Amino acid sequence: MNEILELFLGLILGAIAMYWVFSLFRKKRNKELTEHQSTILLDKIKSVCKLITVEGDFAEIYRYENTREHFLSMVSSKKKALIVINAKVHIGFDLKKLRMHADNEKKKIVLTNFPEPEILSISPDLQFYDIKNGFFNVFTPSDLTSLNVEAKKHIEEKIPASGLMDTANREALEAVLLIENIVQTIGWKLDYSALELNEYKHQKLNK
């Protein structure tokens, strides 16, 4: 009788020990899987890198003049041209500047900071009109490089008054919702309650 009781107790203790070991292994495995998921997810979001939300077209007329002096400043030579600048500008967000962390227990990504919109690219196309070379000062191939730099700077100075930055700011919520969709692909949630999104507040007030 005692032997049967000891055997029975041994089986129970063995079953409890096996269950405990299995639970510990499963918990550790789930934790490793969750941490692995969060790492992949954060890397996936950052891999988007630069997100373009607004595109603008500019058409500007730029008058270029360059004067060079020769022979101890006794003779000056001027070259000039009328340049039409057609430029395409992309405004968006550098997602590498996001500040976020993973809450593995609740399976959510907490977004604490969203970057300000910035100029991602300016692509100018220059067309030259009314080109006039000076006798000692003519246009050279290297002038095209310097004029492209000047054209980009000229367009960049026009951007603040264009309203593109304001438009990009209004599109910030759409960018956050895109990140939310990425997070939801593996069953996680995005918490962006810490962000100050004016458009989001406006939508909440109108509901």
PDB file of C-alpha atoms in Angstrom:
ATOM      1  CA  MET A   1       0.000   0.000   0.000  1.00  0.00           C
ATOM      2  CA  ASN A   2       2.816   2.342   0.943  1.00  0.00           C
ATOM      3  CA  GLU A   3       4.610   1.528  -2.290  1.00  0.00           C
ATOM      4  CA  ILE A   4       1.507   2.379  -4.333  1.00  0.00           C
ATOM      5  CA  LEU A   5       1.093   5.647  -2.394  1.00  0.00           C
ATOM      6  CA  GLU A   6       4.739   6.557  -2.930  1.00  0.00           C
ATOM      7  CA  LEU A   7       4.418   5.739  -6.635  1.00  0.00           C
ATOM      8  CA  PHE A   8       1.276   7.854  -6.890  1.00  0.00           C
ATOM      9  CA  LEU A   9       2.923  10.787  -5.087  1.00  0.00           C
ATOM     10  CA  GLY A  10       5.981  10.413  -7.299  1.00  0.00           C
ATOM     11  CA  LEU A  11       3.854  10.578 -10.423  1.00  0.00           C
ATOM     12  CA  ILE A  12       2.062  13.693  -9.148  1.00  0.00           C
ATOM     13  CA  LEU A  13       5.315  15.423  -8.179  1.00  0.00           C
ATOM     14  CA  GLY A  14       6.855  14.437 -11.517  1.00  0.00           C
ATOM     15  CA  ALA A  15       3.851  15.805 -13.400  1.00  0.00           C
ATOM     16  CA  ILE A  16       4.019  19.071 -11.425  1.00  0.00           C
ATOM     17  CA  ALA A  17       7.749  19.366 -12.080  1.00  0.00           C
ATOM     18  CA  MET A  18       7.286  18.706 -15.810  1.00  0.00           C
ATOM     19  CA  TYR A  19       4.452  21.257 -16.003  1.00  0.00           C
ATOM     20  CA  TRP A  20       6.583  23.820 -14.174  1.00  0.00           C
ATOM     21  CA  VAL A  21       9.532  23.231 -16.518  1.00  0.00           C
ATOM     22  CA  PHE A  22       7.255  23.355 -19.581  1.00  0.00           C
ATOM     23  CA  SER A  23       5.587  26.591 -18.383  1.00  0.00           C
ATOM     24  CA  LEU A  24       8.976  28.174 -17.702  1.00  0.00           C
ATOM     25  CA  PHE A  25      10.240  27.144 -21.145  1.00  0.00           C
ATOM     26  CA  ARG A  26       7.083  28.411 -22.865  1.00  0.00           C
ATOM     27  CA  LYS A  27       7.213  31.726 -20.987  1.00  0.00           C
ATOM     28  CA  LYS A  28      10.862  32.197 -21.912  1.00  0.00           C
ATOM     29  CA  ARG A  29      10.156  31.263 -25.527  1.00  0.00           C
ATOM     30  CA  ASN A  30       7.191  33.683 -25.731  1.00  0.00           C
ATOM     31  CA  LYS A  31       9.315  36.435 -24.214  1.00  0.00           C
ATOM     32  CA  GLU A  32      12.104  35.824 -26.732  1.00  0.00           C
ATOM     33  CA  LEU A  33       9.563  35.745 -29.584  1.00  0.00           C
ATOM     34  CA  THR A  34       7.946  38.999 -28.393  1.00  0.00           C
ATOM     35  CA  GLU A  35      11.302  40.755 -28.057  1.00  0.00           C
ATOM     36  CA  HIS A  36      12.281  39.457 -31.492  1.00  0.00           C
ATOM     37  CA  GLN A  37       9.006  40.748 -32.949  1.00  0.00           C
ATOM     38  CA  SER A  38       9.464  44.205 -31.408  1.00  0.00           C
ATOM     39  CA  THR A  39      13.037  44.467 -32.726  1.00  0.00           C
ATOM     40  CA  ILE A  40      11.952  43.500 -36.241  1.00  0.00           C
ATOM     41  CA  LEU A  41       9.016  45.902 -36.042  1.00  0.00           C
ATOM     42  CA  LEU A  42      11.138  48.875 -34.953  1.00  0.00           C
ATOM     43  CA  ASP A  43      13.659  48.098 -37.699  1.00  0.00           C
ATOM     44  CA  LYS A  44      10.838  47.788 -40.232  1.00  0.00           C
ATOM     45  CA  ILE A  45       9.475  51.233 -39.334  1.00  0.00           C
ATOM     46  CA  LYS A  46      12.922  52.832 -39.469  1.00  0.00           C
ATOM     47  CA  SER A  47      13.647  51.147 -42.814  1.00  0.00           C
ATOM     48  CA  VAL A  48      11.013  53.395 -44.388  1.00  0.00           C
ATOM     49  CA  CYS A  49      13.537  56.162 -43.636  1.00  0.00           C
ATOM     50  CA  LYS A  50      12.220  59.193 -45.471  1.00  0.00           C
ATOM     51  CA  LEU A  51       8.504  59.563 -46.009  1.00  0.00           C
ATOM     52  CA  ILE A  52       7.391  62.034 -48.701  1.00  0.00           C
ATOM     53  CA  THR A  53       4.002  63.572 -47.954  1.00  0.00           C
ATOM     54  CA  VAL A  54       3.935  66.746 -50.069  1.00  0.00           C
ATOM     55  CA  GLU A  55       5.193  67.506 -53.582  1.00  0.00           C
ATOM     56  CA  GLY A  56       5.411  71.022 -54.967  1.00  0.00           C
ATOM     57  CA  ASP A  57       6.296  72.496 -58.365  1.00  0.00           C
ATOM     58  CA  PHE A  58       8.038  75.843 -58.704  1.00  0.00           C
ATOM     59  CA  ALA A  59       8.547  78.018 -61.787  1.00  0.00           C
ATOM     60  CA  GLU A  60      10.837  80.970 -61.181  1.00  0.00           C
ATOM     61  CA  ILE A  61      12.644  83.483 -63.367  1.00  0.00           C
ATOM     62  CA  TYR A  62      16.189  84.108 -62.200  1.00  0.00           C
ATOM     63  CA  ARG A  63      18.437  86.852 -63.553  1.00  0.00           C
ATOM     64  CA  TYR A  64      22.094  85.919 -63.412  1.00  0.00           C
ATOM     65  CA  GLU A  65      24.945  88.416 -63.720  1.00  0.00           C
ATOM     66  CA  ASN A  66      28.649  87.988 -63.150  1.00  0.00           C
ATOM     67  CA  THR A  67      31.281  90.702 -63.532  1.00  0.00           C
ATOM     68  CA  ARG A  68      35.010  90.158 -63.620  1.00  0.00           C
ATOM     69  CA  GLU A  69      37.672  92.821 -63.504  1.00  0.00           C
ATOM     70  CA  HIS A  70      40.917  92.602 -65.454  1.00  0.00           C
ATOM     71  CA  PHE A  71      44.111  94.578 -65.894  1.00  0.00           C
ATOM     72  CA  LEU A  72      44.276  95.922 -62.340  1.00  0.00           C
ATOM     73  CA  SER A  73      40.512  96.578 -62.284  1.00  0.00           C
ATOM     74  CA  MET A  74      40.813  98.933 -65.242  1.00  0.00           C
ATOM     75  CA  VAL A  75      38.624  96.705 -67.446  1.00  0.00           C
ATOM     76  CA  SER A  76      35.462  94.904 -66.398  1.00  0.00           C
ATOM     77  CA  SER A  77      33.682  92.178 -68.314  1.00  0.00           C
ATOM     78  CA  LYS A  78      30.125  91.064 -67.617  1.00  0.00           C
ATOM     79  CA  LYS A  79      28.221  87.941 -68.553  1.00  0.00           C
ATOM     80  CA  LYS A  80      24.526  87.535 -67.895  1.00  0.00           C
ATOM     81  CA  ALA A  81      21.568  85.343 -68.677  1.00  0.00           C
ATOM     82  CA  LEU A  82      17.885  85.022 -68.003  1.00  0.00           C
ATOM     83  CA  ILE A  83      17.217  81.624 -66.435  1.00  0.00           C
ATOM     84  CA  VAL A  84      13.853  79.912 -66.044  1.00  0.00           C
ATOM     85  CA  ILE A  85      13.932  77.488 -63.111  1.00  0.00           C
ATOM     86  CA  ASN A  86      11.401  74.660 -63.063  1.00  0.00           C
ATOM     87  CA  ALA A  87      11.868  72.738 -59.833  1.00  0.00           C
ATOM     88  CA  LYS A  88      10.165  69.833 -58.105  1.00  0.00           C
ATOM     89  CA  VAL A  89      10.292  69.896 -54.311  1.00  0.00           C
ATOM     90  CA  HIS A  90       9.545  67.028 -51.945  1.00  0.00           C
ATOM     91  CA  ILE A  91       8.637  67.736 -48.328  1.00  0.00           C
ATOM     92  CA  GLY A  92       8.303  64.974 -45.785  1.00  0.00           C
ATOM     93  CA  PHE A  93       9.640  63.340 -42.643  1.00  0.00           C
ATOM     94  CA  ASP A  94      12.893  61.615 -41.808  1.00  0.00           C
ATOM     95  CA  LEU A  95      11.612  58.587 -39.880  1.00  0.00           C
ATOM     96  CA  LYS A  96      15.083  57.882 -38.516  1.00  0.00           C
ATOM     97  CA  LYS A  97      14.396  60.790 -36.165  1.00  0.00           C
ATOM     98  CA  LEU A  98      11.385  59.042 -34.602  1.00  0.00           C
ATOM     99  CA  ARG A  99      11.602  58.391 -30.878  1.00  0.00           C
ATOM    100  CA  MET A 100       9.767  55.225 -29.864  1.00  0.00           C
ATOM    101  CA  HIS A 101      10.144  52.144 -27.718  1.00  0.00           C
ATOM    102  CA  ALA A 102       8.517  48.737 -27.460  1.00  0.00           C
ATOM    103  CA  ASP A 103       6.316  47.644 -24.555  1.00  0.00           C
ATOM    104  CA  ASN A 104       6.764  43.889 -24.919  1.00  0.00           C
ATOM    105  CA  GLU A 105       4.296  42.925 -22.200  1.00  0.00           C
ATOM    106  CA  LYS A 106       1.408  44.872 -23.728  1.00  0.00           C
ATOM    107  CA  LYS A 107       2.620  44.292 -27.298  1.00  0.00           C
ATOM    108  CA  LYS A 108       2.579  47.920 -28.286  1.00  0.00           C
ATOM    109  CA  ILE A 109       4.954  50.476 -29.754  1.00  0.00           C
ATOM    110  CA  VAL A 110       4.983  53.775 -27.866  1.00  0.00           C
ATOM    111  CA  LEU A 111       5.668  56.764 -30.113  1.00  0.00           C
ATOM    112  CA  THR A 112       6.904  59.714 -28.035  1.00  0.00           C
ATOM    113  CA  ASN A 113       8.245  62.084 -30.686  1.00  0.00           C
ATOM    114  CA  PHE A 114       7.506  62.694 -34.367  1.00  0.00           C
ATOM    115  CA  PRO A 115       9.979  64.721 -36.458  1.00  0.00           C
ATOM    116  CA  GLU A 116       9.243  68.105 -37.983  1.00  0.00           C
ATOM    117  CA  PRO A 117       8.686  68.218 -41.769  1.00  0.00           C
ATOM    118  CA  GLU A 118      11.776  69.007 -43.808  1.00  0.00           C
ATOM    119  CA  ILE A 119      12.928  69.446 -47.374  1.00  0.00           C
ATOM    120  CA  LEU A 120      13.848  65.988 -48.663  1.00  0.00           C
ATOM    121  CA  SER A 121      14.821  66.965 -52.195  1.00  0.00           C
ATOM    122  CA  ILE A 122      14.931  69.846 -54.662  1.00  0.00           C
ATOM    123  CA  SER A 123      15.304  68.926 -58.336  1.00  0.00           C
ATOM    124  CA  PRO A 124      15.787  72.022 -60.505  1.00  0.00           C
ATOM    125  CA  ASP A 125      15.643  72.108 -64.305  1.00  0.00           C
ATOM    126  CA  LEU A 126      17.337  75.180 -65.776  1.00  0.00           C
ATOM    127  CA  GLN A 127      16.560  76.756 -69.138  1.00  0.00           C
ATOM    128  CA  PHE A 128      18.776  79.606 -70.350  1.00  0.00           C
ATOM    129  CA  TYR A 129      17.525  82.599 -72.316  1.00  0.00           C
ATOM    130  CA  ASP A 130      19.096  85.852 -73.472  1.00  0.00           C
ATOM    131  CA  ILE A 131      22.635  84.653 -72.839  1.00  0.00           C
ATOM    132  CA  LYS A 132      25.255  87.416 -73.192  1.00  0.00           C
ATOM    133  CA  ASN A 133      28.953  86.710 -72.795  1.00  0.00           C
ATOM    134  CA  GLY A 134      31.514  89.347 -71.903  1.00  0.00           C
ATOM    135  CA  PHE A 135      34.645  89.769 -73.980  1.00  0.00           C
ATOM    136  CA  PHE A 136      36.826  88.400 -71.157  1.00  0.00           C
ATOM    137  CA  ASN A 137      34.064  86.614 -69.272  1.00  0.00           C
ATOM    138  CA  VAL A 138      32.166  83.811 -70.985  1.00  0.00           C
ATOM    139  CA  PHE A 139      29.942  80.973 -69.738  1.00  0.00           C
ATOM    140  CA  THR A 140      31.805  77.708 -69.121  1.00  0.00           C
ATOM    141  CA  PRO A 141      30.600  74.145 -68.310  1.00  0.00           C
ATOM    142  CA  SER A 142      31.517  74.678 -64.648  1.00  0.00           C
ATOM    143  CA  ASP A 143      29.032  77.553 -64.522  1.00  0.00           C
ATOM    144  CA  LEU A 144      26.189  75.031 -64.908  1.00  0.00           C
ATOM    145  CA  THR A 145      27.204  73.334 -61.642  1.00  0.00           C
ATOM    146  CA  SER A 146      27.361  76.577 -59.698  1.00  0.00           C
ATOM    147  CA  LEU A 147      24.081  77.782 -61.228  1.00  0.00           C
ATOM    148  CA  ASN A 148      22.339  74.563 -60.157  1.00  0.00           C
ATOM    149  CA  VAL A 149      23.529  75.221 -56.596  1.00  0.00           C
ATOM    150  CA  GLU A 150      22.284  78.807 -56.785  1.00  0.00           C
ATOM    151  CA  ALA A 151      18.962  77.651 -58.263  1.00  0.00           C
ATOM    152  CA  LYS A 152      18.417  75.195 -55.387  1.00  0.00           C
ATOM    153  CA  LYS A 153      19.194  77.921 -52.874  1.00  0.00           C
ATOM    154  CA  HIS A 154      16.819  80.311 -54.654  1.00  0.00           C
ATOM    155  CA  ILE A 155      13.975  77.742 -54.571  1.00  0.00           C
ATOM    156  CA  GLU A 156      14.728  76.826 -50.962  1.00  0.00           C
ATOM    157  CA  GLU A 157      14.250  80.466 -49.964  1.00  0.00           C
ATOM    158  CA  LYS A 158      10.802  80.413 -51.614  1.00  0.00           C
ATOM    159  CA  ILE A 159       9.545  77.315 -49.778  1.00  0.00           C
ATOM    160  CA  PRO A 160       8.558  78.910 -46.413  1.00  0.00           C
ATOM    161  CA  ALA A 161       6.101  81.272 -48.146  1.00  0.00           C
ATOM    162  CA  SER A 162       4.677  78.504 -50.354  1.00  0.00           C
ATOM    163  CA  GLY A 163       2.669  76.787 -47.615  1.00  0.00           C
ATOM    164  CA  LEU A 164       4.248  73.380 -48.322  1.00  0.00           C
ATOM    165  CA  MET A 165       5.542  73.038 -44.762  1.00  0.00           C
ATOM    166  CA  ASP A 166       2.091  73.798 -43.348  1.00  0.00           C
ATOM    167  CA  THR A 167       0.568  71.199 -45.665  1.00  0.00           C
ATOM    168  CA  ALA A 168       3.152  68.633 -44.555  1.00  0.00           C
ATOM    169  CA  ASN A 169       2.333  69.382 -40.919  1.00  0.00           C
ATOM    170  CA  ARG A 170      -1.328  68.667 -41.620  1.00  0.00           C
ATOM    171  CA  GLU A 171      -0.292  65.364 -43.198  1.00  0.00           C
ATOM    172  CA  ALA A 172       1.574  64.310 -40.038  1.00  0.00           C
ATOM    173  CA  LEU A 173      -1.410  62.303 -38.801  1.00  0.00           C
ATOM    174  CA  GLU A 174      -1.535  60.362 -42.088  1.00  0.00           C
ATOM    175  CA  ALA A 175       2.130  59.492 -41.593  1.00  0.00           C
ATOM    176  CA  VAL A 176       1.425  58.261 -38.061  1.00  0.00           C
ATOM    177  CA  LEU A 177      -1.504  56.168 -39.317  1.00  0.00           C
ATOM    178  CA  LEU A 178       0.817  54.599 -41.896  1.00  0.00           C
ATOM    179  CA  ILE A 179       3.158  53.563 -39.082  1.00  0.00           C
ATOM    180  CA  GLU A 180       0.131  52.245 -37.169  1.00  0.00           C
ATOM    181  CA  ASN A 181      -0.757  50.019 -40.134  1.00  0.00           C
ATOM    182  CA  ILE A 182       2.801  48.656 -40.197  1.00  0.00           C
ATOM    183  CA  VAL A 183       2.596  47.880 -36.472  1.00  0.00           C
ATOM    184  CA  GLN A 184      -0.761  46.121 -36.862  1.00  0.00           C
ATOM    185  CA  THR A 185       0.667  43.688 -39.429  1.00  0.00           C
ATOM    186  CA  ILE A 186       1.992  41.501 -36.580  1.00  0.00           C
ATOM    187  CA  GLY A 187      -0.867  42.124 -34.180  1.00  0.00           C
ATOM    188  CA  TRP A 188       0.722  44.936 -32.176  1.00  0.00           C
ATOM    189  CA  LYS A 189      -0.719  48.359 -31.343  1.00  0.00           C
ATOM    190  CA  LEU A 190       0.714  51.840 -31.748  1.00  0.00           C
ATOM    191  CA  ASP A 191       0.380  54.262 -28.833  1.00  0.00           C
ATOM    192  CA  TYR A 192       0.863  57.856 -30.022  1.00  0.00           C
ATOM    193  CA  SER A 193      -1.119  59.543 -27.256  1.00  0.00           C
ATOM    194  CA  ALA A 194       2.009  61.479 -26.216  1.00  0.00           C
ATOM    195  CA  LEU A 195       2.141  63.327 -29.532  1.00  0.00           C
ATOM    196  CA  GLU A 196       0.758  66.819 -30.080  1.00  0.00           C
ATOM    197  CA  LEU A 197      -1.098  66.366 -33.366  1.00  0.00           C
ATOM    198  CA  ASN A 198      -3.326  69.347 -34.062  1.00  0.00           C
ATOM    199  CA  GLU A 199      -5.134  67.624 -36.929  1.00  0.00           C
ATOM    200  CA  TYR A 200      -5.888  64.634 -34.715  1.00  0.00           C
ATOM    201  CA  LYS A 201      -7.301  66.913 -31.998  1.00  0.00           C
ATOM    202  CA  HIS A 202      -9.385  68.722 -34.609  1.00  0.00           C
ATOM    203  CA  GLN A 203     -10.877  65.436 -35.808  1.00  0.00           C
ATOM    204  CA  LYS A 204     -11.636  64.326 -32.243  1.00  0.00           C
ATOM    205  CA  LEU A 205     -13.440  67.609 -31.502  1.00  0.00           C
ATOM    206  CA  ASN A 206     -15.582  67.295 -34.623  1.00  0.00           C
ATOM    207  CA  LYS A 207     -16.725  63.738 -33.857  1.00  0.00           C
TER     208      LYS A 207
END
